CSV table of C-alpha atoms in Angstrom, one decimal:
chain,number,residue,atom,x,y,z
A,1,MET,CA,173.9,89.3,135.5
A,2,ALA,CA,175.7,87.1,138.0
A,3,SER,CA,177.6,89.0,140.7
A,4,ALA,CA,181.3,88.9,140.6
A,5,SER,CA,183.2,86.8,143.1
A,6,PRO,CA,185.1,88.8,145.8
A,7,PRO,CA,188.7,89.3,144.7
A,8,HIS,CA,190.2,87.3,147.5
A,9,ARG,CA,188.0,84.3,146.6
A,10,SER,CA,189.0,84.3,142.9
A,11,VAL,CA,192.6,84.7,143.9
A,12,ARG,CA,192.5,81.8,146.3
A,13,ALA,CA,190.9,79.6,143.6
A,14,ALA,CA,193.6,80.5,141.1
A,15,TRP,CA,196.2,79.8,143.8
A,16,SER,CA,194.8,76.3,144.3
A,17,ASN,CA,194.9,75.7,140.6
A,18,GLY,CA,198.6,76.4,140.4
A,19,GLY,CA,198.9,80.0,139.3
A,20,ARG,CA,200.1,81.1,142.8
A,21,VAL,CA,202.2,84.2,142.4
A,22,HIS,CA,200.2,85.4,139.4
A,23,ALA,CA,196.9,84.9,141.3
A,24,ILE,CA,198.1,87.0,144.2
A,25,LEU,CA,199.2,89.8,141.9
A,26,ALA,CA,195.8,89.7,140.2
A,27,GLY,CA,194.1,90.1,143.5
A,28,MET,CA,196.3,93.0,144.5
A,29,HIS,CA,196.0,94.9,141.2
A,30,ARG,CA,194.4,98.2,141.7
A,31,PRO,CA,194.6,101.4,139.6
A,32,GLY,CA,197.6,103.4,140.7
A,33,LEU,CA,199.3,100.7,142.7
A,34,PRO,CA,203.0,101.1,142.1
A,35,ILE,CA,204.6,98.5,139.8
A,36,ARG,CA,207.6,98.3,142.1
A,37,LEU,CA,205.3,97.2,145.0
A,38,LEU,CA,203.8,94.5,142.8
A,39,ALA,CA,207.2,93.3,141.7
A,40,ALA,CA,208.5,93.2,145.3
A,41,VAL,CA,205.5,91.2,146.5
A,42,ALA,CA,205.9,88.8,143.6
A,43,SER,CA,209.6,88.3,144.4
A,44,ALA,CA,208.9,87.8,148.1
A,45,LEU,CA,206.1,85.3,147.5
A,46,ALA,CA,208.2,83.4,145.0
A,47,ILE,CA,210.8,83.0,147.7
A,48,ALA,CA,208.2,81.7,150.1
A,49,LEU,CA,206.9,79.2,147.6
A,50,ALA,CA,210.4,78.0,146.7
A,51,ALA,CA,211.1,77.5,150.4
A,52,CYS,CA,208.1,75.3,150.8
A,53,SER,CA,208.6,73.3,147.6
A,54,GLN,CA,212.0,72.1,148.8
A,55,GLN,CA,212.9,70.2,151.9
A,56,PRO,CA,213.7,72.7,154.7
A,57,ALA,CA,216.8,72.4,156.8
A,58,HIS,CA,214.6,71.6,159.8
A,59,GLY,CA,211.0,70.4,159.9
A,60,ASP,CA,208.6,70.4,157.0
A,61,ALA,CA,206.7,73.5,156.2
A,62,ARG,CA,203.8,73.7,153.7
A,63,VAL,CA,201.6,76.7,152.7
A,64,SER,CA,198.2,75.9,154.1
A,65,GLY,CA,196.7,79.2,152.8
A,66,LEU,CA,197.1,82.8,152.0
A,67,MET,CA,196.2,85.8,154.1
A,68,LEU,CA,194.8,88.4,151.6
A,69,ASP,CA,192.2,90.2,153.7
A,70,SER,CA,193.2,93.7,154.7
A,71,GLN,CA,191.5,93.1,158.1
A,72,LEU,CA,194.2,90.5,158.8
A,73,SER,CA,197.2,92.7,158.1
A,74,GLU,CA,198.5,93.0,161.7
A,75,ILE,CA,197.9,89.5,163.1
A,76,SER,CA,199.8,89.1,166.4
A,77,GLY,CA,198.1,86.1,167.9
A,78,LEU,CA,197.0,82.7,166.6
A,79,ALA,CA,195.4,79.6,168.2
A,80,VAL,CA,193.7,76.6,166.7
A,81,SER,CA,190.0,76.2,167.8
A,82,ASN,CA,189.2,73.3,170.1
A,83,ARG,CA,185.5,73.7,169.4
A,84,HIS,CA,185.3,74.2,165.6
A,85,ASP,CA,187.0,72.0,163.1
A,86,ASP,CA,189.4,73.6,160.5
A,87,THR,CA,189.2,77.0,162.3
A,88,LEU,CA,192.0,79.3,163.6
A,89,TRP,CA,191.4,82.1,166.0
A,90,MET,CA,193.5,85.3,165.4
A,91,HIS,CA,193.6,88.9,166.6
A,92,ASP,CA,195.6,92.0,165.8
A,93,ASP,CA,197.7,94.2,168.0
A,94,GLY,CA,197.3,97.8,169.3
A,95,GLY,CA,195.7,100.6,167.3
A,96,ASN,CA,192.8,98.4,166.1
A,97,PRO,CA,189.4,97.7,167.7
A,98,PRO,CA,189.1,94.9,170.2
A,99,ARG,CA,188.1,92.1,167.8
A,100,LEU,CA,188.7,88.4,167.3
A,101,PHE,CA,188.8,86.7,163.9
A,102,ALA,CA,187.7,83.2,163.0
A,103,VAL,CA,189.8,82.2,160.0
A,104,ASP,CA,189.8,78.9,158.0
A,105,ARG,CA,192.9,76.9,157.1
A,106,GLU,CA,193.2,78.6,153.8
A,107,GLY,CA,193.6,82.0,155.4
A,108,GLU,CA,190.1,83.3,154.7
A,109,ARG,CA,188.2,85.2,157.4
A,110,VAL,CA,185.0,83.5,158.3
A,111,ALA,CA,183.6,85.7,161.1
A,112,THR,CA,184.6,88.7,163.2
A,113,PHE,CA,183.7,89.1,166.9
A,114,ARG,CA,183.8,92.3,168.9
A,115,VAL,CA,185.2,91.8,172.4
A,116,GLU,CA,183.3,94.1,174.8
A,117,GLY,CA,184.1,95.4,178.2
A,118,VAL,CA,187.9,95.3,178.0
A,119,PRO,CA,190.5,97.8,176.9
A,120,LYS,CA,192.9,97.0,174.1
A,121,THR,CA,196.4,98.4,174.7
A,122,ASP,CA,198.6,95.9,172.8
A,123,TRP,CA,197.2,92.5,172.2
A,124,GLU,CA,199.8,89.9,171.4
A,125,ASP,CA,199.4,86.1,171.9
A,126,ILE,CA,196.3,83.9,172.0
A,127,ALA,CA,196.0,80.6,173.8
A,128,ALA,CA,193.3,77.9,173.4
A,129,PHE,CA,192.5,75.6,176.4
A,130,HIS,CA,189.9,73.5,178.1
A,131,GLN,CA,188.5,74.0,181.6
A,132,GLN,CA,185.6,72.2,183.3
A,133,GLY,CA,184.3,70.9,180.0
A,134,ARG,CA,184.4,74.3,178.2
A,135,ASP,CA,186.6,75.6,175.5
A,136,TYR,CA,188.3,79.0,176.2
A,137,LEU,CA,190.6,81.5,174.5
A,138,MET,CA,193.0,83.7,176.4
A,139,LEU,CA,193.7,87.1,174.8
A,140,ALA,CA,197.0,88.5,176.1
A,141,ASP,CA,197.2,92.3,176.4
A,142,THR,CA,200.9,92.1,177.3
A,143,GLY,CA,202.8,94.1,174.7
A,144,ASP,CA,204.9,97.0,176.0
A,145,ASN,CA,207.3,98.3,173.4
A,146,GLY,CA,208.0,101.4,175.4
A,147,GLY,CA,208.5,99.7,178.8
A,148,LEU,CA,205.9,101.9,180.4
A,149,ARG,CA,203.0,99.7,181.5
A,150,ARG,CA,202.6,99.1,185.3
A,151,THR,CA,199.9,96.4,184.9
A,152,LEU,CA,198.9,94.1,182.1
A,153,GLN,CA,195.8,92.0,181.4
A,154,LEU,CA,194.9,88.5,180.2
A,155,HIS,CA,191.2,88.2,179.1
A,156,VAL,CA,189.5,84.8,178.9
A,157,ILE,CA,186.5,84.3,176.7
A,158,GLU,CA,184.5,81.1,175.9
A,159,GLU,CA,184.7,80.0,172.3
A,160,PRO,CA,181.4,81.0,170.6
A,161,ALA,CA,179.1,78.2,169.5
A,162,LYS,CA,178.6,79.7,166.1
A,163,LEU,CA,181.0,81.2,163.6
A,164,GLU,CA,178.9,84.2,162.9
A,165,ASN,CA,179.7,87.9,163.5
A,166,ALA,CA,178.7,88.7,167.1
A,167,ARG,CA,179.8,90.4,170.3
A,168,LEU,CA,181.7,88.6,173.1
A,169,LYS,CA,182.4,89.3,176.8
A,170,PRO,CA,185.2,87.9,178.9
A,171,ALA,CA,184.4,85.0,181.3
A,172,TRP,CA,187.1,86.4,183.5
A,173,SER,CA,190.3,88.5,183.5
A,174,ILE,CA,193.7,88.4,185.1
A,175,VAL,CA,195.4,91.7,185.9
A,176,PHE,CA,199.0,91.3,186.8
A,177,ARG,CA,202.4,93.0,187.0
A,178,TRP,CA,206.0,92.0,186.7
A,179,PRO,CA,208.0,91.5,189.9
A,180,ASP,CA,210.8,94.0,189.0
A,181,GLY,CA,209.6,96.5,186.5
A,182,PRO,CA,208.2,96.7,182.9
A,183,ARG,CA,209.2,94.4,180.1
A,184,ASP,CA,207.8,93.6,176.6
A,185,CYS,CA,206.0,90.2,176.3
A,186,GLU,CA,204.5,88.8,173.2
A,187,ALA,CA,204.5,85.1,174.1
A,188,VAL,CA,201.8,83.6,176.4
A,189,ALA,CA,200.7,80.0,176.7
A,190,VAL,CA,198.2,78.1,179.0
A,191,ASP,CA,199.1,74.8,180.7
A,192,GLU,CA,195.6,73.6,181.4
A,193,ARG,CA,196.8,70.5,183.3
A,194,ARG,CA,198.9,72.5,185.8
A,195,GLY,CA,196.4,75.4,185.9
A,196,GLU,CA,198.9,78.0,185.0
A,197,VAL,CA,199.8,80.7,182.5
A,198,LEU,CA,203.3,80.8,181.0
A,199,LEU,CA,204.7,84.1,179.9
A,200,ILE,CA,208.1,84.7,178.1
A,201,SER,CA,209.8,88.0,177.8
A,202,LYS,CA,210.7,89.3,174.3
A,203,ARG,CA,213.9,91.2,174.3
A,204,ARG,CA,215.8,90.3,177.4
A,205,GLN,CA,218.4,87.6,176.8
A,206,PRO,CA,218.2,84.9,177.6
A,207,PRO,CA,214.4,85.1,177.6
A,208,GLU,CA,212.7,84.9,181.0
A,209,LEU,CA,209.9,82.4,181.8
A,210,PHE,CA,207.2,83.6,184.2
A,211,ARG,CA,204.0,81.9,185.4
A,212,LEU,CA,200.7,83.0,186.9
A,213,PRO,CA,197.7,81.0,188.2
A,214,LEU,CA,194.9,80.4,185.7
A,215,THR,CA,192.4,82.1,188.0
A,216,ALA,CA,190.6,85.5,187.9
A,217,GLN,CA,192.5,88.3,189.6
A,218,ILE,CA,191.9,92.0,189.2
A,219,ASP,CA,192.5,94.0,192.5
A,220,PRO,CA,195.2,93.8,193.7
A,221,PRO,CA,197.1,92.7,190.6
A,222,ALA,CA,198.7,89.3,190.6
A,223,VAL,CA,202.5,89.3,190.5
A,224,ALA,CA,204.1,87.1,187.8
A,225,GLU,CA,206.7,84.6,189.2
A,226,ARG,CA,209.9,84.3,187.3
A,227,VAL,CA,210.9,80.6,187.3
A,228,ALA,CA,213.6,80.2,184.7
A,229,ARG,CA,215.6,81.6,181.8
A,230,LEU,CA,215.3,79.8,178.5
A,231,ARG,CA,218.2,77.9,177.1
A,232,MET,CA,218.8,79.4,173.7
A,233,PRO,CA,220.9,77.7,171.0
A,234,ALA,CA,224.1,79.4,169.8
A,235,ALA,CA,222.5,79.7,166.4
A,236,LEU,CA,220.2,82.4,167.8
A,237,ALA,CA,223.0,84.7,168.9
A,238,PRO,CA,223.2,88.0,166.9
A,239,GLN,CA,225.5,87.4,164.0
A,240,SER,CA,227.2,89.7,161.5
A,241,GLY,CA,226.5,89.3,157.8
A,242,THR,CA,223.8,90.0,155.3
A,243,ASP,CA,220.9,88.3,157.0
A,244,GLU,CA,218.6,91.2,158.0
A,245,ARG,CA,216.8,89.0,160.6
A,246,ALA,CA,219.9,88.0,162.5
A,247,PRO,CA,219.7,90.7,165.2
A,248,LEU,CA,216.1,89.6,165.9
A,249,SER,CA,216.8,85.9,165.9
A,250,ALA,CA,216.4,85.5,169.6
A,251,GLN,CA,213.4,87.8,170.2
A,252,VAL,CA,210.4,85.7,171.3
A,253,THR,CA,207.1,86.6,169.6
A,254,ALA,CA,204.7,83.7,170.4
A,255,ALA,CA,204.4,80.5,172.5
A,256,SER,CA,202.1,77.5,172.6
A,257,ILE,CA,201.8,74.3,174.6
A,258,SER,CA,201.0,71.1,172.7
A,259,PRO,CA,197.7,69.3,173.2
A,260,ASP,CA,199.3,66.6,175.3
A,261,GLY,CA,200.9,69.2,177.5
A,262,GLN,CA,204.5,67.9,177.0
A,263,ARG,CA,206.0,70.3,174.5
A,264,LEU,CA,206.3,74.1,174.5
A,265,ALA,CA,206.7,75.7,171.1
A,266,VAL,CA,208.5,79.1,171.1
A,267,LEU,CA,208.5,81.3,168.1
A,268,THR,CA,211.2,83.9,167.2
A,269,TYR,CA,211.6,86.0,164.1
A,270,ARG,CA,213.7,83.3,162.5
A,271,TYR,CA,213.3,80.0,164.4
A,272,LEU,CA,210.8,77.7,166.0
A,273,LEU,CA,212.1,76.2,169.2
A,274,ILE,CA,210.6,73.0,170.7
A,275,TYR,CA,211.1,72.4,174.5
A,276,ALA,CA,210.1,69.0,175.7
A,277,LYS,CA,209.4,68.0,179.3
A,278,HIS,CA,208.8,64.8,181.2
A,279,PRO,CA,205.3,64.2,182.6
A,280,ALA,CA,206.3,64.6,186.2
A,281,GLU,CA,208.5,67.8,185.8
A,282,ASP,CA,207.6,71.4,185.4
A,283,TRP,CA,208.5,73.9,182.7
A,284,ALA,CA,211.2,75.5,184.8
A,285,ARG,CA,213.2,72.3,184.3
A,286,ALA,CA,212.3,71.7,180.7
A,287,VAL,CA,213.3,75.1,179.3
A,288,VAL,CA,216.9,75.0,180.7
A,289,ARG,CA,217.6,72.0,178.4
A,290,PRO,CA,218.6,72.6,174.7
A,291,PRO,CA,215.5,72.8,172.5
A,292,ARG,CA,215.0,71.4,169.1
A,293,VAL,CA,215.6,74.2,166.5
A,294,LEU,CA,213.5,74.4,163.3
A,295,THR,CA,214.4,77.1,160.8
A,296,LEU,CA,211.3,79.0,159.6
A,297,PRO,CA,210.5,79.4,155.9
A,298,TRP,CA,210.3,82.9,154.5
A,299,LEU,CA,208.1,84.8,156.9
A,300,PRO,CA,208.9,88.5,157.6
A,301,GLN,CA,207.7,89.6,161.1
A,302,ALA,CA,206.7,86.1,162.3
A,303,GLU,CA,204.5,87.0,165.3
A,304,ALA,CA,201.7,84.4,165.5
A,305,MET,CA,201.9,80.6,166.1
A,306,GLY,CA,199.8,77.8,167.6
A,307,TRP,CA,199.8,74.0,167.8
A,308,ASP,CA,197.3,72.1,165.7
A,309,ARG,CA,195.1,69.7,167.5
A,310,ASP,CA,197.0,66.7,166.2
A,311,GLY,CA,200.0,67.7,168.4
A,312,ARG,CA,202.4,67.3,165.5
A,313,HIS,CA,201.9,70.5,163.4
A,314,VAL,CA,202.0,74.2,164.2
A,315,TYR,CA,200.5,77.0,162.3
A,316,THR,CA,202.3,80.3,161.9
A,317,THR,CA,201.9,83.5,159.9
A,318,GLY,CA,203.3,87.1,159.8
A,319,GLU,CA,202.1,90.6,160.5
A,320,PHE,CA,201.5,91.7,157.0
A,321,VAL,CA,199.4,91.0,153.9
A,322,PRO,CA,199.5,89.1,151.6
A,323,ALA,CA,201.1,86.6,154.0
A,324,PRO,CA,201.5,82.8,153.8
A,325,LEU,CA,199.8,80.7,156.4
A,326,TYR,CA,202.2,77.9,157.1
A,327,ARG,CA,201.6,74.5,158.6
A,328,ILE,CA,204.8,73.0,159.9
A,329,ASP,CA,205.4,69.4,160.7
A,330,VAL,CA,207.7,69.6,163.8
A,331,ASP,CA,208.3,65.8,163.8
A,332,ALA,CA,209.4,65.5,160.1
A,333,ASP,CA,213.1,65.3,161.0
A,334,ALA,CA,212.5,62.6,163.7
A,335,ASP,CA,210.6,60.4,161.2
A,336,LYS,CA,213.7,60.3,158.9
A,337,ARG,CA,216.1,59.1,161.6
């Protein structure tokens, strides 16, 4: 007798054949699972699909895949691989083992890597970058919901040559502190051309932009340098009304620098902000100008985002399963002008 396909594979096949919401529910069906939960998931995913089947107010979002794997239920960081085609790197936040996931563009986990020799307090963003002919990933252990951490860590690992379950060790780490006391930070990006790390505070308004050198530093800890406060559009100010995401609209949850080094994408719970800079200027000047604002499609707890290698699209997903994996064309509006 032939062995049955794993549930997530059959669900994804059904999805690609057009039975999208029904396929997800079929994959989720388990004895004793509340009908109300299934109905809620069906409704939420129908909203997501409707959002992607119509022209969004800003940008052009398409569902690239579905995150159905329970191991991917708390994704807090995402970066597109520079070494492996059609591969995204993801990790989850605190409370889980120190692990890194290779995920394909359909949202299926390809391999799991255990990261050895480093603690995991609250991993947030991931950044992919090149240095001296090698491809690296930065894992940002910078979350601090309680505002209690005196030092934080950035761990750099080389992208593995094979997408097979294995153990990895950091090539180097950066231990740092803030100049004036703790703050929560979920957005970290690497500017490989300038040799620096950018960090954006989450809750303080307007968000603060800091930088650090992209070099190993452990003892004493490096001190992050505050260089600017981000210009935030009026649309991100907390609003009254029925939109449950409004109070979180300006909280920054991820950041990523485009492959050409000229655009900084900043994710909030509701919007994607694109800050552009001129080749000769630094980010401190760029982020004080008004960004382009793209409204996100339906995505509760949007916490992971990264540029695609084409420099035109970004991927984003949320911290739950099942979750859509979106690919957003950030230049779609410009093409229509």
